[in-house]
């Protein structure tokens, strides 16, 4: 288990699937991806290609393209990344493109999941269908009856939160979620009407004194310092640093609703920025901190082993290389 997720579990569950899915994804991206990218401290170029193209299968498909078609599609992608059309790719443009790529594939994955969850193919996913897909059976907990077993009670709480989010995503109050509502359920961070729900759910869980904020103590949850220890364990030091330097933007010692949102809904911005900087460090031949088409084509293999092209996957996806994107 990655350190970020281990620490998060020690701090208690995050809101519903956000904690289990989004936090896992962010932790995997920032932690495990780093280990895959630099195993034993050595840069692995094929990681960049797989990130750019999407995976080993996509890389294999890319290799089958003729050199001319590779160049043509890559040039088209470069042109789309270059938002101001000045002929250069900046850190900001690369980061924005990578984030857009992350979102696009997340939406594509949600659409694929929708088909799998919609057992009777009626164009909507009911709560029962969601349960059957997730747990192979319909689960129904009593909201007012706690369970004696700690693990079972923890699962009951998470399941009830999932149900509340499912109901919130269901805007038309129909028997199930249509595709747009299902995307809102799976990716509430991408849908405006879910934002307030996510914030309120987090406050209900962590704002113990009801003041509308989350203090450092509330952020750390049930942790109590060992009176015999000289200092806090490393994971607590890491969490305190995150609270102070990543989330508490106004440095007032507590998280307001917007700051809280950045904690409970991790995003890919940091990962995208790191990859953009990495590409510039590796591909920028004249040290002007931006990439020309010539520099990219000269370092084509490196660029196609990065998240900027989703490890080359984008050269197989017309959504990215087609001129009318």
CSV table of C-alpha atoms in Angstrom, one decimal:
chain,number,residue,atom,x,y,z
A,1,UNK,CA,0.0,0.0,0.0
A,2,UNK,CA,1.3,3.5,-0.9
A,3,UNK,CA,2.2,5.8,2.0
A,4,UNK,CA,-0.4,8.4,1.2
A,5,UNK,CA,-3.2,5.8,1.2
A,6,UNK,CA,-1.8,4.2,4.4
A,7,UNK,CA,-1.8,7.6,6.1
A,8,UNK,CA,-5.3,8.4,4.8
A,9,UNK,CA,-6.6,5.1,6.2
A,10,UNK,CA,-5.1,5.9,9.6
A,11,UNK,CA,-6.9,9.2,9.5
A,12,UNK,CA,-10.3,7.5,8.9
A,13,UNK,CA,-12.4,7.1,5.8
A,14,UNK,CA,-12.9,9.9,3.3
A,15,UNK,CA,-16.3,10.7,2.0
A,16,UNK,CA,-17.8,7.6,0.3
A,17,UNK,CA,-16.1,6.4,-2.9
A,18,UNK,CA,-14.2,9.6,-3.1
A,19,UNK,CA,-12.0,8.2,-0.3
A,20,UNK,CA,-11.7,4.7,-1.7
A,21,UNK,CA,-11.5,5.6,-5.4
A,22,UNK,CA,-10.3,9.2,-5.9
A,23,UNK,CA,-7.8,9.1,-3.1
A,24,UNK,CA,-6.5,5.7,-4.2
A,25,UNK,CA,-6.1,7.1,-7.8
A,26,UNK,CA,-4.3,10.2,-6.6
A,27,UNK,CA,-2.1,8.3,-4.3
A,28,UNK,CA,-1.2,5.7,-7.0
A,29,UNK,CA,-0.5,8.5,-9.4
A,30,UNK,CA,1.8,10.4,-7.1
A,31,UNK,CA,3.4,7.5,-5.3
A,32,UNK,CA,3.4,4.3,-7.2
A,33,UNK,CA,3.7,6.1,-10.5
A,34,UNK,CA,6.9,7.7,-9.2
A,35,UNK,CA,8.3,4.3,-8.3
A,36,UNK,CA,7.4,3.0,-11.8
A,37,UNK,CA,8.8,6.1,-13.5
A,38,UNK,CA,12.1,6.0,-11.5
A,39,UNK,CA,12.7,2.4,-10.3
A,40,UNK,CA,15.7,2.5,-8.0
A,41,UNK,CA,16.3,6.1,-9.0
A,42,UNK,CA,16.9,5.3,-12.7
A,43,UNK,CA,14.6,7.0,-15.3
A,44,UNK,CA,12.6,4.5,-17.2
A,45,UNK,CA,11.8,5.9,-20.7
A,46,UNK,CA,9.2,3.4,-21.6
A,47,UNK,CA,7.1,4.6,-18.6
A,48,UNK,CA,6.8,8.0,-20.4
A,49,UNK,CA,5.7,6.4,-23.6
A,50,UNK,CA,3.1,4.3,-21.8
A,51,UNK,CA,1.8,7.4,-20.0
A,52,UNK,CA,1.6,9.3,-23.2
A,53,UNK,CA,-0.1,6.5,-25.2
A,54,UNK,CA,-2.1,4.8,-22.4
A,55,UNK,CA,-0.3,1.5,-21.9
A,56,UNK,CA,1.7,-1.3,-23.4
A,57,UNK,CA,-1.0,-2.4,-25.9
A,58,UNK,CA,-1.3,1.2,-27.1
A,59,UNK,CA,2.5,1.5,-27.4
A,60,UNK,CA,2.5,-1.7,-29.5
A,61,UNK,CA,-0.1,-0.3,-31.8
A,62,UNK,CA,1.8,3.0,-32.1
A,63,UNK,CA,4.9,1.1,-33.1
A,64,UNK,CA,3.0,-0.4,-36.0
A,65,UNK,CA,2.4,3.1,-37.5
A,66,UNK,CA,4.8,4.2,-40.3
A,67,UNK,CA,7.3,6.8,-39.3
A,68,UNK,CA,5.5,9.3,-41.5
A,69,UNK,CA,2.1,8.6,-39.8
A,70,UNK,CA,3.8,8.9,-36.4
A,71,UNK,CA,5.2,12.3,-37.2
A,72,UNK,CA,1.9,13.5,-38.7
A,73,UNK,CA,-0.1,12.6,-35.7
A,74,UNK,CA,2.5,13.9,-33.2
A,75,UNK,CA,2.6,17.2,-35.0
A,76,UNK,CA,-1.1,17.5,-34.8
A,77,UNK,CA,-1.1,16.9,-31.1
A,78,UNK,CA,1.8,19.4,-30.6
A,79,UNK,CA,-0.3,22.0,-32.4
A,80,UNK,CA,-3.3,21.4,-30.1
A,81,UNK,CA,-1.1,21.6,-27.0
A,82,UNK,CA,0.2,25.0,-28.2
A,83,UNK,CA,-2.8,27.1,-27.0
A,84,UNK,CA,-1.4,30.5,-28.0
A,85,UNK,CA,0.0,29.2,-31.3
A,86,UNK,CA,3.4,30.7,-30.8
A,87,UNK,CA,5.2,27.6,-31.9
A,88,UNK,CA,6.4,26.6,-28.4
A,89,UNK,CA,5.0,24.4,-25.6
A,90,UNK,CA,5.3,25.9,-22.1
A,91,UNK,CA,5.0,24.1,-18.8
A,92,UNK,CA,1.5,25.5,-18.3
A,93,UNK,CA,0.3,24.3,-21.8
A,94,UNK,CA,1.8,20.9,-21.2
A,95,UNK,CA,0.2,20.6,-17.8
A,96,UNK,CA,-3.2,21.7,-19.0
A,97,UNK,CA,-3.1,19.2,-21.8
A,98,UNK,CA,-2.1,16.3,-19.5
A,99,UNK,CA,-4.9,17.2,-17.1
A,100,UNK,CA,-7.4,17.3,-20.0
A,101,UNK,CA,-6.1,13.9,-21.1
A,102,UNK,CA,-6.6,12.5,-17.6
A,103,UNK,CA,-10.2,13.8,-17.6
A,104,UNK,CA,-11.0,12.5,-21.0
A,105,UNK,CA,-9.9,9.0,-20.2
A,106,UNK,CA,-11.7,9.1,-16.8
A,107,UNK,CA,-14.9,10.0,-18.7
A,108,UNK,CA,-14.3,7.3,-21.2
A,109,UNK,CA,-13.8,4.8,-18.4
A,110,UNK,CA,-17.0,5.9,-16.7
A,111,UNK,CA,-18.9,5.4,-20.0
A,112,UNK,CA,-17.6,1.9,-20.2
A,113,UNK,CA,-18.5,1.2,-16.6
A,114,UNK,CA,-22.0,2.5,-17.3
A,115,UNK,CA,-22.6,-0.2,-19.9
A,116,UNK,CA,-21.3,-2.9,-17.4
A,117,UNK,CA,-23.5,-1.6,-14.5
A,118,UNK,CA,-26.6,-1.3,-16.7
A,119,UNK,CA,-27.6,-5.0,-16.4
A,120,UNK,CA,-30.9,-4.8,-18.2
A,121,UNK,CA,-29.7,-2.3,-20.8
A,122,UNK,CA,-32.5,0.2,-20.2
A,123,UNK,CA,-30.2,3.2,-20.4
A,124,UNK,CA,-30.0,3.8,-16.6
A,125,UNK,CA,-28.2,2.3,-13.6
A,126,UNK,CA,-30.4,1.5,-10.6
A,127,UNK,CA,-29.1,1.3,-7.1
A,128,UNK,CA,-29.7,-2.5,-7.2
A,129,UNK,CA,-27.7,-2.8,-10.4
A,130,UNK,CA,-24.9,-0.8,-8.8
A,131,UNK,CA,-24.8,-3.2,-5.8
A,132,UNK,CA,-24.9,-6.3,-8.0
A,133,UNK,CA,-22.0,-5.0,-10.1
A,134,UNK,CA,-20.0,-4.0,-7.0
A,135,UNK,CA,-20.9,-6.8,-4.5
A,136,UNK,CA,-22.7,-9.5,-6.5
A,137,UNK,CA,-25.8,-8.9,-4.4
A,138,UNK,CA,-28.1,-6.2,-3.3
A,139,UNK,CA,-27.1,-4.7,0.1
A,140,UNK,CA,-29.5,-2.8,2.2
A,141,UNK,CA,-28.4,-1.4,5.6
A,142,UNK,CA,-30.6,0.1,8.2
A,143,UNK,CA,-29.6,3.8,8.5
A,144,UNK,CA,-30.4,3.8,12.2
A,145,UNK,CA,-28.9,0.5,13.4
A,146,UNK,CA,-25.1,0.3,14.0
A,147,UNK,CA,-23.3,-3.0,13.7
A,148,UNK,CA,-21.3,-4.5,16.5
A,149,UNK,CA,-18.4,-5.6,14.3
A,150,UNK,CA,-16.0,-2.6,13.7
A,151,UNK,CA,-15.2,-3.6,10.1
A,152,UNK,CA,-18.8,-4.3,9.2
A,153,UNK,CA,-19.9,-1.0,10.7
A,154,UNK,CA,-17.2,0.9,8.8
A,155,UNK,CA,-18.4,-0.7,5.6
A,156,UNK,CA,-22.0,0.1,6.5
A,157,UNK,CA,-21.1,3.8,6.9
A,158,UNK,CA,-19.3,3.8,3.5
A,159,UNK,CA,-22.2,2.0,1.8
A,160,UNK,CA,-24.7,4.5,3.2
A,161,UNK,CA,-22.6,7.4,2.0
A,162,UNK,CA,-22.4,5.8,-1.4
A,163,UNK,CA,-26.2,5.6,-1.4
A,164,UNK,CA,-26.6,9.3,-0.4
A,165,UNK,CA,-24.2,10.3,-3.2
A,166,UNK,CA,-26.1,8.1,-5.7
A,167,UNK,CA,-29.3,9.8,-4.7
A,168,UNK,CA,-27.8,13.3,-5.0
A,169,UNK,CA,-26.5,12.5,-8.5
A,170,UNK,CA,-30.0,11.4,-9.5
A,171,UNK,CA,-31.2,14.9,-10.6
A,172,UNK,CA,-34.5,13.8,-12.3
A,173,UNK,CA,-35.5,11.5,-9.4
A,174,UNK,CA,-35.9,8.6,-11.9
A,175,UNK,CA,-35.5,4.9,-10.9
A,176,UNK,CA,-31.8,5.0,-11.9
A,177,UNK,CA,-28.9,7.2,-13.1
A,178,UNK,CA,-28.6,8.1,-16.8
A,179,UNK,CA,-25.1,8.4,-18.2
A,180,UNK,CA,-24.6,12.0,-17.2
A,181,UNK,CA,-25.8,11.3,-13.7
A,182,UNK,CA,-23.6,8.2,-13.4
A,183,UNK,CA,-20.6,10.3,-14.3
A,184,UNK,CA,-21.6,12.7,-11.6
A,185,UNK,CA,-21.8,9.8,-9.2
A,186,UNK,CA,-18.4,8.3,-10.2
A,187,UNK,CA,-16.6,11.7,-10.7
A,188,UNK,CA,-18.4,14.3,-8.5
A,189,UNK,CA,-15.2,16.4,-8.7
A,190,UNK,CA,-16.0,17.0,-12.4
A,191,UNK,CA,-19.7,18.1,-11.9
A,192,UNK,CA,-20.6,21.5,-10.4
A,193,UNK,CA,-23.9,20.4,-8.9
A,194,UNK,CA,-22.1,17.8,-6.7
A,195,UNK,CA,-19.6,20.2,-5.2
A,196,UNK,CA,-21.7,21.4,-2.3
A,197,UNK,CA,-22.7,17.8,-1.4
A,198,UNK,CA,-19.1,16.7,-1.3
A,199,UNK,CA,-18.2,19.6,1.0
A,200,UNK,CA,-21.1,19.0,3.4
A,201,UNK,CA,-20.4,15.3,3.5
A,202,UNK,CA,-16.8,16.0,4.5
A,203,UNK,CA,-17.9,18.5,7.2
A,204,UNK,CA,-20.3,16.0,8.6
A,205,UNK,CA,-17.5,13.5,9.0
A,206,UNK,CA,-14.6,15.7,10.2
A,207,UNK,CA,-16.0,18.9,11.7
A,208,UNK,CA,-16.5,17.6,15.2
A,209,UNK,CA,-17.3,20.9,16.9
A,210,UNK,CA,-19.7,22.1,14.2
A,211,UNK,CA,-18.0,25.4,13.4
A,212,UNK,CA,-18.0,24.9,9.7
A,213,UNK,CA,-14.2,24.4,9.5
A,214,UNK,CA,-11.8,21.5,9.9
A,215,UNK,CA,-8.9,22.1,12.4
A,216,UNK,CA,-5.6,20.3,12.4
A,217,UNK,CA,-6.8,18.1,15.2
A,218,UNK,CA,-10.0,17.3,13.3
A,219,UNK,CA,-7.9,16.7,10.2
A,220,UNK,CA,-5.8,14.1,12.1
A,221,UNK,CA,-8.9,12.4,13.4
A,222,UNK,CA,-8.5,10.0,16.3
A,223,UNK,CA,-4.7,10.3,16.5
A,224,UNK,CA,-3.3,10.9,19.9
A,225,UNK,CA,0.5,11.3,20.5
A,226,UNK,CA,2.2,8.6,22.5
A,227,UNK,CA,3.2,10.3,25.7
A,228,UNK,CA,6.3,8.0,25.8
A,229,UNK,CA,7.4,9.0,22.3
A,230,UNK,CA,9.8,11.9,21.7
A,231,UNK,CA,8.1,12.9,18.4
A,232,UNK,CA,5.2,12.0,16.2
A,233,UNK,CA,5.5,9.1,13.8
A,234,UNK,CA,6.6,9.9,10.3
A,235,UNK,CA,3.1,9.5,8.7
A,236,UNK,CA,1.7,12.1,11.1
A,237,UNK,CA,4.5,14.5,10.3
A,238,UNK,CA,3.7,14.0,6.6
A,239,UNK,CA,0.0,14.7,7.2
A,240,UNK,CA,0.7,17.8,9.3
A,241,UNK,CA,2.9,19.1,6.5
A,242,UNK,CA,0.2,18.5,3.9
A,243,UNK,CA,-2.3,20.3,6.1
A,244,UNK,CA,-0.1,23.4,6.6
A,245,UNK,CA,1.5,23.6,3.2
A,246,UNK,CA,-0.9,22.1,0.7
A,247,UNK,CA,-4.4,22.6,2.1
A,248,UNK,CA,-4.5,25.6,4.5
A,249,UNK,CA,-3.9,28.2,1.9
A,250,UNK,CA,-4.7,31.2,4.1
A,251,UNK,CA,-2.6,29.8,7.0
A,252,UNK,CA,-5.3,30.4,9.6
A,253,UNK,CA,-4.9,26.9,11.1
A,254,UNK,CA,-8.2,25.5,9.8
A,255,UNK,CA,-9.7,24.4,6.5
A,256,UNK,CA,-12.6,26.4,5.1
A,257,UNK,CA,-15.1,24.6,2.7
A,258,UNK,CA,-13.0,25.4,-0.4
A,259,UNK,CA,-9.8,24.3,1.2
A,260,UNK,CA,-11.5,21.2,2.5
A,261,UNK,CA,-12.5,20.4,-1.1
A,262,UNK,CA,-8.9,20.3,-2.2
A,263,UNK,CA,-8.3,17.6,0.5
A,264,UNK,CA,-11.3,15.3,0.0
A,265,UNK,CA,-11.2,15.5,-3.8
A,266,UNK,CA,-7.6,15.1,-4.9
A,267,UNK,CA,-6.9,16.2,-8.4
A,268,UNK,CA,-4.2,15.4,-11.0
A,269,UNK,CA,-2.8,19.0,-11.2
A,270,UNK,CA,0.3,18.2,-9.3
A,271,UNK,CA,1.0,15.0,-11.2
A,272,UNK,CA,0.5,16.9,-14.5
A,273,UNK,CA,2.8,19.7,-13.5
A,274,UNK,CA,5.6,17.3,-12.5
A,275,UNK,CA,5.4,15.5,-15.8
A,276,UNK,CA,5.4,18.8,-17.7
A,277,UNK,CA,8.5,19.9,-15.8
A,278,UNK,CA,10.1,16.5,-16.4
A,279,UNK,CA,9.5,16.8,-20.2
A,280,UNK,CA,11.0,20.3,-20.3
A,281,UNK,CA,14.0,19.2,-18.4
A,282,UNK,CA,14.6,16.2,-20.7
A,283,UNK,CA,13.6,17.7,-24.1
A,284,UNK,CA,14.5,21.4,-23.9
A,285,UNK,CA,17.8,21.5,-25.8
A,286,UNK,CA,18.4,25.2,-25.7
A,287,UNK,CA,17.4,25.8,-22.1
A,288,UNK,CA,14.7,28.3,-22.8
A,289,UNK,CA,12.3,26.4,-20.6
A,290,UNK,CA,9.9,25.7,-23.5
A,291,UNK,CA,9.7,23.1,-26.2
A,292,UNK,CA,9.7,23.7,-30.0
A,293,UNK,CA,8.3,21.3,-32.5
A,294,UNK,CA,11.9,20.6,-33.7
A,295,UNK,CA,13.0,19.7,-30.1
A,296,UNK,CA,10.1,17.4,-29.6
A,297,UNK,CA,10.5,15.6,-32.9
A,298,UNK,CA,14.2,15.2,-32.2
A,299,UNK,CA,13.3,13.6,-28.9
A,300,UNK,CA,10.2,11.9,-30.2
A,301,UNK,CA,10.7,8.6,-28.3
A,302,UNK,CA,10.9,10.5,-25.0
A,303,UNK,CA,7.8,12.6,-25.7
A,304,UNK,CA,6.0,9.5,-26.6
A,305,UNK,CA,6.9,7.9,-23.3
A,306,UNK,CA,5.3,10.6,-21.2
A,307,UNK,CA,1.9,11.5,-19.9
A,308,UNK,CA,1.8,14.4,-22.4
A,309,UNK,CA,0.6,11.9,-25.1
A,310,UNK,CA,-0.7,9.4,-22.5
A,311,UNK,CA,2.3,7.3,-23.4
A,312,UNK,CA,1.5,7.4,-27.1
A,313,UNK,CA,-2.1,6.4,-26.6
A,314,UNK,CA,-3.2,9.7,-28.1
A,315,UNK,CA,-1.7,8.8,-31.4
A,316,UNK,CA,-4.3,6.0,-31.6
A,317,UNK,CA,-7.2,8.2,-30.5
A,318,UNK,CA,-8.7,10.5,-33.1
A,319,UNK,CA,-10.1,12.6,-30.3
A,320,UNK,CA,-6.6,13.9,-29.8
A,321,UNK,CA,-4.9,14.0,-33.2
A,322,UNK,CA,-7.8,14.8,-35.4
A,323,UNK,CA,-7.7,18.4,-36.6
A,324,UNK,CA,-11.2,19.3,-35.3
A,325,UNK,CA,-10.5,18.6,-31.6
